[in-house]
C-alpha positions in Angstrom: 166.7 169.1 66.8 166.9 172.5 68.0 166.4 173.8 71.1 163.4 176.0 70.3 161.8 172.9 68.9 162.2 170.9 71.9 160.3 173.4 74.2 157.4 174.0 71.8 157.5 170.3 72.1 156.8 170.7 75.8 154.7 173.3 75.5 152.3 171.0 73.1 152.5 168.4 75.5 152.0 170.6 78.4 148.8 172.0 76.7 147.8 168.4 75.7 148.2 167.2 79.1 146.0 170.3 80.5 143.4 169.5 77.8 143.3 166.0 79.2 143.0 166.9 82.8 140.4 169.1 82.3 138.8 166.8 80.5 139.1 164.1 83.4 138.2 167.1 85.9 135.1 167.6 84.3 133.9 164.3 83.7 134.2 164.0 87.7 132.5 167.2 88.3 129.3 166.3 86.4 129.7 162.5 88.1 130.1 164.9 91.2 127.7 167.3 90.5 125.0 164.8 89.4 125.8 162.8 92.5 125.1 166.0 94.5 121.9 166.4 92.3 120.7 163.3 93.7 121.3 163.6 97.2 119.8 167.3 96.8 116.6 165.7 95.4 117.1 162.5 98.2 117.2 165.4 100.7 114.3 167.1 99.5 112.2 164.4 99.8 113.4 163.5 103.0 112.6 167.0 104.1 109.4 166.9 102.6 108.6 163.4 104.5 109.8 164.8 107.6 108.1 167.9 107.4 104.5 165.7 107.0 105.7 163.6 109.7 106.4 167.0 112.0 102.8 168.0 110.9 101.1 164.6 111.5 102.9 164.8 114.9 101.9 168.6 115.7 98.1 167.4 115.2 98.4 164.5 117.6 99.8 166.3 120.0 97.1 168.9 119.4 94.8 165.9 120.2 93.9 165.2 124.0 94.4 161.9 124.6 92.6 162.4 128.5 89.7 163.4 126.3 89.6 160.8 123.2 90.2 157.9 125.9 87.1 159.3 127.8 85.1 159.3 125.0 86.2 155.8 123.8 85.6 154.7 127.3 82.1 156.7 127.5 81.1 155.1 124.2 82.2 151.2 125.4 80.1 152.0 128.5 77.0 153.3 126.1 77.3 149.8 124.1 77.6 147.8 127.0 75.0 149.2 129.2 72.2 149.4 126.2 73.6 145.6 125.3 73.0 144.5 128.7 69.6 146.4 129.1 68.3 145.4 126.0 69.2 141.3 126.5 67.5 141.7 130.6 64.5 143.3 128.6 64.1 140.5 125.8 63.9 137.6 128.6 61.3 140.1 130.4 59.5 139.6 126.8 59.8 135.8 127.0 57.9 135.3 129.9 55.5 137.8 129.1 54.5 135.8 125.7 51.5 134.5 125.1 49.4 138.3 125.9 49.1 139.1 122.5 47.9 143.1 123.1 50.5 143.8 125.7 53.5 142.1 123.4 52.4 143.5 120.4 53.2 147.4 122.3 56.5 145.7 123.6 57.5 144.4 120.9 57.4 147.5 119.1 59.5 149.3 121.7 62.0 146.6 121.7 62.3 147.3 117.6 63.0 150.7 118.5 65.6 150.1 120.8 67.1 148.0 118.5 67.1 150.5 115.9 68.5 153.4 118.2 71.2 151.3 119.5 72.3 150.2 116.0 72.5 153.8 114.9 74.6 154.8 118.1 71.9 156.8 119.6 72.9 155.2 123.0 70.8 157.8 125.1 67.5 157.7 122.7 67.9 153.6 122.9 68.1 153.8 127.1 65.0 155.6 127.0 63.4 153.5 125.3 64.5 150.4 126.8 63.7 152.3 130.5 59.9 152.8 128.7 59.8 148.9 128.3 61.0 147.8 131.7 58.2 150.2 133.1 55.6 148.8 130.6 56.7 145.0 131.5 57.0 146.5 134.9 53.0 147.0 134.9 51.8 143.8 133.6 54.0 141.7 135.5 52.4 143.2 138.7 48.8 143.1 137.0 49.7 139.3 136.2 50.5 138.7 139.7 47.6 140.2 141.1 45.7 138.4 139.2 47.3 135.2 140.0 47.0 136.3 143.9 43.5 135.9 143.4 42.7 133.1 141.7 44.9 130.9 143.8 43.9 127.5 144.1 42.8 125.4 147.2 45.7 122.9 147.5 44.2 119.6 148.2 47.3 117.7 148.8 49.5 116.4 151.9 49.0 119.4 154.3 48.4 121.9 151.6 47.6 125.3 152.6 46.4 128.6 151.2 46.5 131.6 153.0 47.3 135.1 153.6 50.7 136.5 155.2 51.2 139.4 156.7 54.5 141.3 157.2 55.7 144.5 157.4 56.3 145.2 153.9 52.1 143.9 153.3 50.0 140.9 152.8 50.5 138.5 151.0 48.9 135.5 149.4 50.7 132.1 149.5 49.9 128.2 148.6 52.5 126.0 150.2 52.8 122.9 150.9 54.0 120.8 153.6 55.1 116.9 154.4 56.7 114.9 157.2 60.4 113.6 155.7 60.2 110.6 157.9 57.3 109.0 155.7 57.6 111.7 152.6 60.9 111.9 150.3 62.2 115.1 148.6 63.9 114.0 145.0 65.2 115.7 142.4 64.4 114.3 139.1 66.4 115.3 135.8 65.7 115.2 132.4 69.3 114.3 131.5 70.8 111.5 133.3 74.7 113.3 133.8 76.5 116.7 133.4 74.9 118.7 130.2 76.4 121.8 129.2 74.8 122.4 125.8 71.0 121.6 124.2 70.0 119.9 127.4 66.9 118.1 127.6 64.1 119.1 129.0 60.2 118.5 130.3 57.1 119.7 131.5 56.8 119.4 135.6 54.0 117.2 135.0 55.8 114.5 133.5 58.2 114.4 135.9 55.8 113.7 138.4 53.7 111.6 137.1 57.1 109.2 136.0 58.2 109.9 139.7 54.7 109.1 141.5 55.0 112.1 143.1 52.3 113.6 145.1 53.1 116.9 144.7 56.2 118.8 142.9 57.4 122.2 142.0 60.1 123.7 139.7 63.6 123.9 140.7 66.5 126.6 141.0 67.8 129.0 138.1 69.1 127.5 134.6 69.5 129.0 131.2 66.7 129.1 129.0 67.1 128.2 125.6 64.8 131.2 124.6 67.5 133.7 126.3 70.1 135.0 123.9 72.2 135.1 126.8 71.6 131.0 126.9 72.7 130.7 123.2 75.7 128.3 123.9 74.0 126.7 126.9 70.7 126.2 126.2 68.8 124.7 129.1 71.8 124.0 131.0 72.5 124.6 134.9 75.4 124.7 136.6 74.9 124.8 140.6 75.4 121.2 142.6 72.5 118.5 142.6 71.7 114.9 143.3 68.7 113.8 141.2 66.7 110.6 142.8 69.5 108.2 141.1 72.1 109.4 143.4 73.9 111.2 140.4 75.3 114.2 141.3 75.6 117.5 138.6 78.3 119.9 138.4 80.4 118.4 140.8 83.4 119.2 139.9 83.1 123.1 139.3 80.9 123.1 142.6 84.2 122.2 144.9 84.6 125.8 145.7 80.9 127.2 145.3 79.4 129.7 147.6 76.0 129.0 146.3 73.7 127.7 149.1 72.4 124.5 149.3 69.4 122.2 150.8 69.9 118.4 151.9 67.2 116.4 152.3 67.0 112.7 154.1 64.4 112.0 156.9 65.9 115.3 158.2 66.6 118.3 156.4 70.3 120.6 156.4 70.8 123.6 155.0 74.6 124.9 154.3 75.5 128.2 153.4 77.5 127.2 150.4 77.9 124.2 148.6 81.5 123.7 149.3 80.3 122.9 152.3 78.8 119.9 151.2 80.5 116.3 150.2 79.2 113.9 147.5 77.6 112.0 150.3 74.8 109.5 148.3 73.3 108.3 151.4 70.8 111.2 151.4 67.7 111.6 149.0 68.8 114.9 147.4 71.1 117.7 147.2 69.5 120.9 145.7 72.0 124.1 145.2 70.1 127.2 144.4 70.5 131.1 145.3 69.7 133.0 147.2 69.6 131.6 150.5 66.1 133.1 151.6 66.7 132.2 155.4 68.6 130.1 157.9 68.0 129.7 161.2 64.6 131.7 161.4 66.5 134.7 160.1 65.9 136.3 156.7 69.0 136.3 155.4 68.1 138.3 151.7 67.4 141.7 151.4 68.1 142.5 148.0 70.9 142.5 145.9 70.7 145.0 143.1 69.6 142.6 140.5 66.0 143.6 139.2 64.7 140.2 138.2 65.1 139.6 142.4 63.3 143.0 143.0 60.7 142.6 140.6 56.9 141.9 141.9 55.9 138.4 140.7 55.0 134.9 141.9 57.9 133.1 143.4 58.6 129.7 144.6 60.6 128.3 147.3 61.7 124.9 148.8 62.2 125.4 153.1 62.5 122.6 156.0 62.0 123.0 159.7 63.8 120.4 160.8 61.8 117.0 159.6 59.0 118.9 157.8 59.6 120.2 154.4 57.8 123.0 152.3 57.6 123.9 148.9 55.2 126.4 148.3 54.4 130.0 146.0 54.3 133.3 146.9 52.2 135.9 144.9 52.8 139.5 144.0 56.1 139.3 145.6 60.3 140.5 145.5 62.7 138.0 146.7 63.3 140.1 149.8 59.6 140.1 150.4 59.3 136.4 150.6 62.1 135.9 152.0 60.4 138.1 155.1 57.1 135.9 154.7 58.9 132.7 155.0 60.5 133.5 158.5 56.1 135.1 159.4 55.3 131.1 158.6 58.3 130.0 161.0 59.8 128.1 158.4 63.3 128.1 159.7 65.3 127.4 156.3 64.8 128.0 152.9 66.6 128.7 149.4 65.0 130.4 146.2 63.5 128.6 143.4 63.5 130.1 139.6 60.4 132.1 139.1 58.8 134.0 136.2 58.1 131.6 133.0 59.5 128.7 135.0 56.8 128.9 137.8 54.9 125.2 138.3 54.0 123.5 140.8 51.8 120.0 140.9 49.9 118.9 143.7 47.6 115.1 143.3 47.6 115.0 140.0 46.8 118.6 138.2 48.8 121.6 138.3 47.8 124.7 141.0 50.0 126.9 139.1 51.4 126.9 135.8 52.9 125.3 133.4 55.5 127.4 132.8 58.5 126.7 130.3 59.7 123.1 130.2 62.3 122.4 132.5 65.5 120.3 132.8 64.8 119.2 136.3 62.0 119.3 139.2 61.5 119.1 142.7 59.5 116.1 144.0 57.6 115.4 146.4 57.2 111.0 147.1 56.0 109.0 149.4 58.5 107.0 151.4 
């Protein structure tokens, strides 16, 4: 071979050999430039997500936080104050039932409110439900004058109507008295233990008349099945009490109670809370109710902020001066009020009784005032 062949030999290889490289080089140059495609495009979108993230971000910052948490907080309030105002109204209704022309207005109001809350118009629906507190307002204290005056002669064991003054006005009362060394006080309950749900209940009368009781009167708060707020507790109480079987109620979430209570033997003691108080069964009764109206001859209540206490109406009470007890009413009256015309009798102890559509009491046989709602307990009156 010559020697000119051999190099165009090389050449052809060395032309072959570029024509493969390139080849090779440009197969990895698409890979490479598609590869770089991709991330471009990855990129892109992760610009374009970032970019809606920075935006998203710019507007909440743009938001005032100060500002949307008052208004959140503003609007919770709204809901919770018209909630509250509207449920206090509907067991205003409850006791007002039975006056067809005056709960046919309320009623109306109360579908209005209803309505205005529901559509967020907190300040339309407060107006409304202030409208119905002052309409309730007037026929409770039409109701109670009325009752004032067409109190009945009590008949019984040292029964007494009169008139009280103090320095807030006169008053009418019906109270009556009895000697605990011949006269027990008992409580009798419609459930015979602890009830915290669909508790029984009766009218006062029966009580009494299953008791032999001379007289009798209706006992501290409870929940009214009637009361939305009583929905999972209906007729149930939960302060201390010993009924006349020596059972005692709510003892064990009464260990620690501040509510006051009344004990009653052939004396009478008054403590300023329950906790005060054992499970003692040598006594007739133990009667927790709130508040404590006066101790020691002192009025002791002057109002708490709660508008069922300083609303006019008849109210009932169970006091002892030593060995004389007294349950008695007090018409067109606040708490505070009779608290002041308990201490003008010189009764030297006495708690609050429930009031409103629970108001009864029974003296020899008939009822001087009510019947209210049926009850799940009641204050009696028996002779030793």
């Amino acid at each position: 071979m010559k020697p000119w062949h051999v190099g165009l030999i090389l050449i052809m290889v060395a032309l072959v050999s570029t024509q493969v490289f390139m080849a090779v080089l440009s197969e990895e140059e698409q890979q490479r430039l598609g590869n770089e495609q991709t991330l471009n495009s990855k990129l892109s979108e992760l610009q374009k997500s970032l970019e809606e993230k920075n935006n998203s971000f710019e507007d909440f910052k743009k938001t005032d936080q100060v500002l949307l948490n008052q208004k959140l907080e503003a609007d919770l309030k709204d809901i919770k104050v018209g909630y509250s105002g509207l449920i206090g109204t509907y067991e205003h209704l409850v006791d007002l039932r039975g006056e067809k022309k005056i709960y046919a207005k309320v009623d109306t109001m109360f579908a209005l409110a209803l309505n205005q809350l529901s559509e967020n118009n907190y300040a339309s629906a407060a107006a409304t439900i202030k409208g119905l507190e002052d309409e309730i307002k007037k026929e409770q204290e039409k109701r109670a004058l009325a009752a004032a005056a067409a109190v009945p002669v009590a008949t019984g064991n040292s029964g007494a109507t009169g008139t009280v003054k103090t320095e807030s006005g006169e008053f009418r009362t019906n109270i009556i008295s009895a000697d605990l060394r011949s006269v027990k006080v008992v409580v009798d309950t419609a459930s015979p233990s602890d009830c915290a749900d669909n508790c029984p209940v009766l009218p006062l009368a029966t009580f009494a008349q299953r008791s032999g009781a001379f007289a009798a009167i209706n006992g501290p708060y409870f929940c009214p099945a009637s009361y939305p707020a009583c929905a999972s507790k209906k007729n149930s109480f939960d302060t201390l009490m010993m009924n006349k079987n020596k059972t005692y109620f709510n003892s064990g979430n009464n260990v620690y109670s501040s509510v006051p209570a009344a004990i009653f033997s052939t004396n009478s003691r008054f403590v300023r809370q329950s906790s005060e108080w054992g499970r003692d069964t040598g006594i007739d009764s133990v009667i927790a109710g709130q508040p404590l109206l006066v101790f020691n001859g002192q009025s002791m209540f002057a109002g708490d902020g709660d508008p069922k206490k300083s609303g006019k109406g008849t109210r009932a009470f169970i006091g002892a001066t030593d060995s004389t007890v007294y349950i008695g009413l007090v018409y067109n009256v606040t708490v505070a009020e009779m608290a002041n015309v308990i201490v003008s009798k010189g009764i030297k102890n006495a708690i609050n009784l429930d009031s409103g559509g629970s108001i009864a009491m029974w003296n020899n046989g008939r009822y001087v005032a009510g019947p209210g709602r049926d009850l799940p307990f009641g204050i009696m009156l028996v002779r030793r």
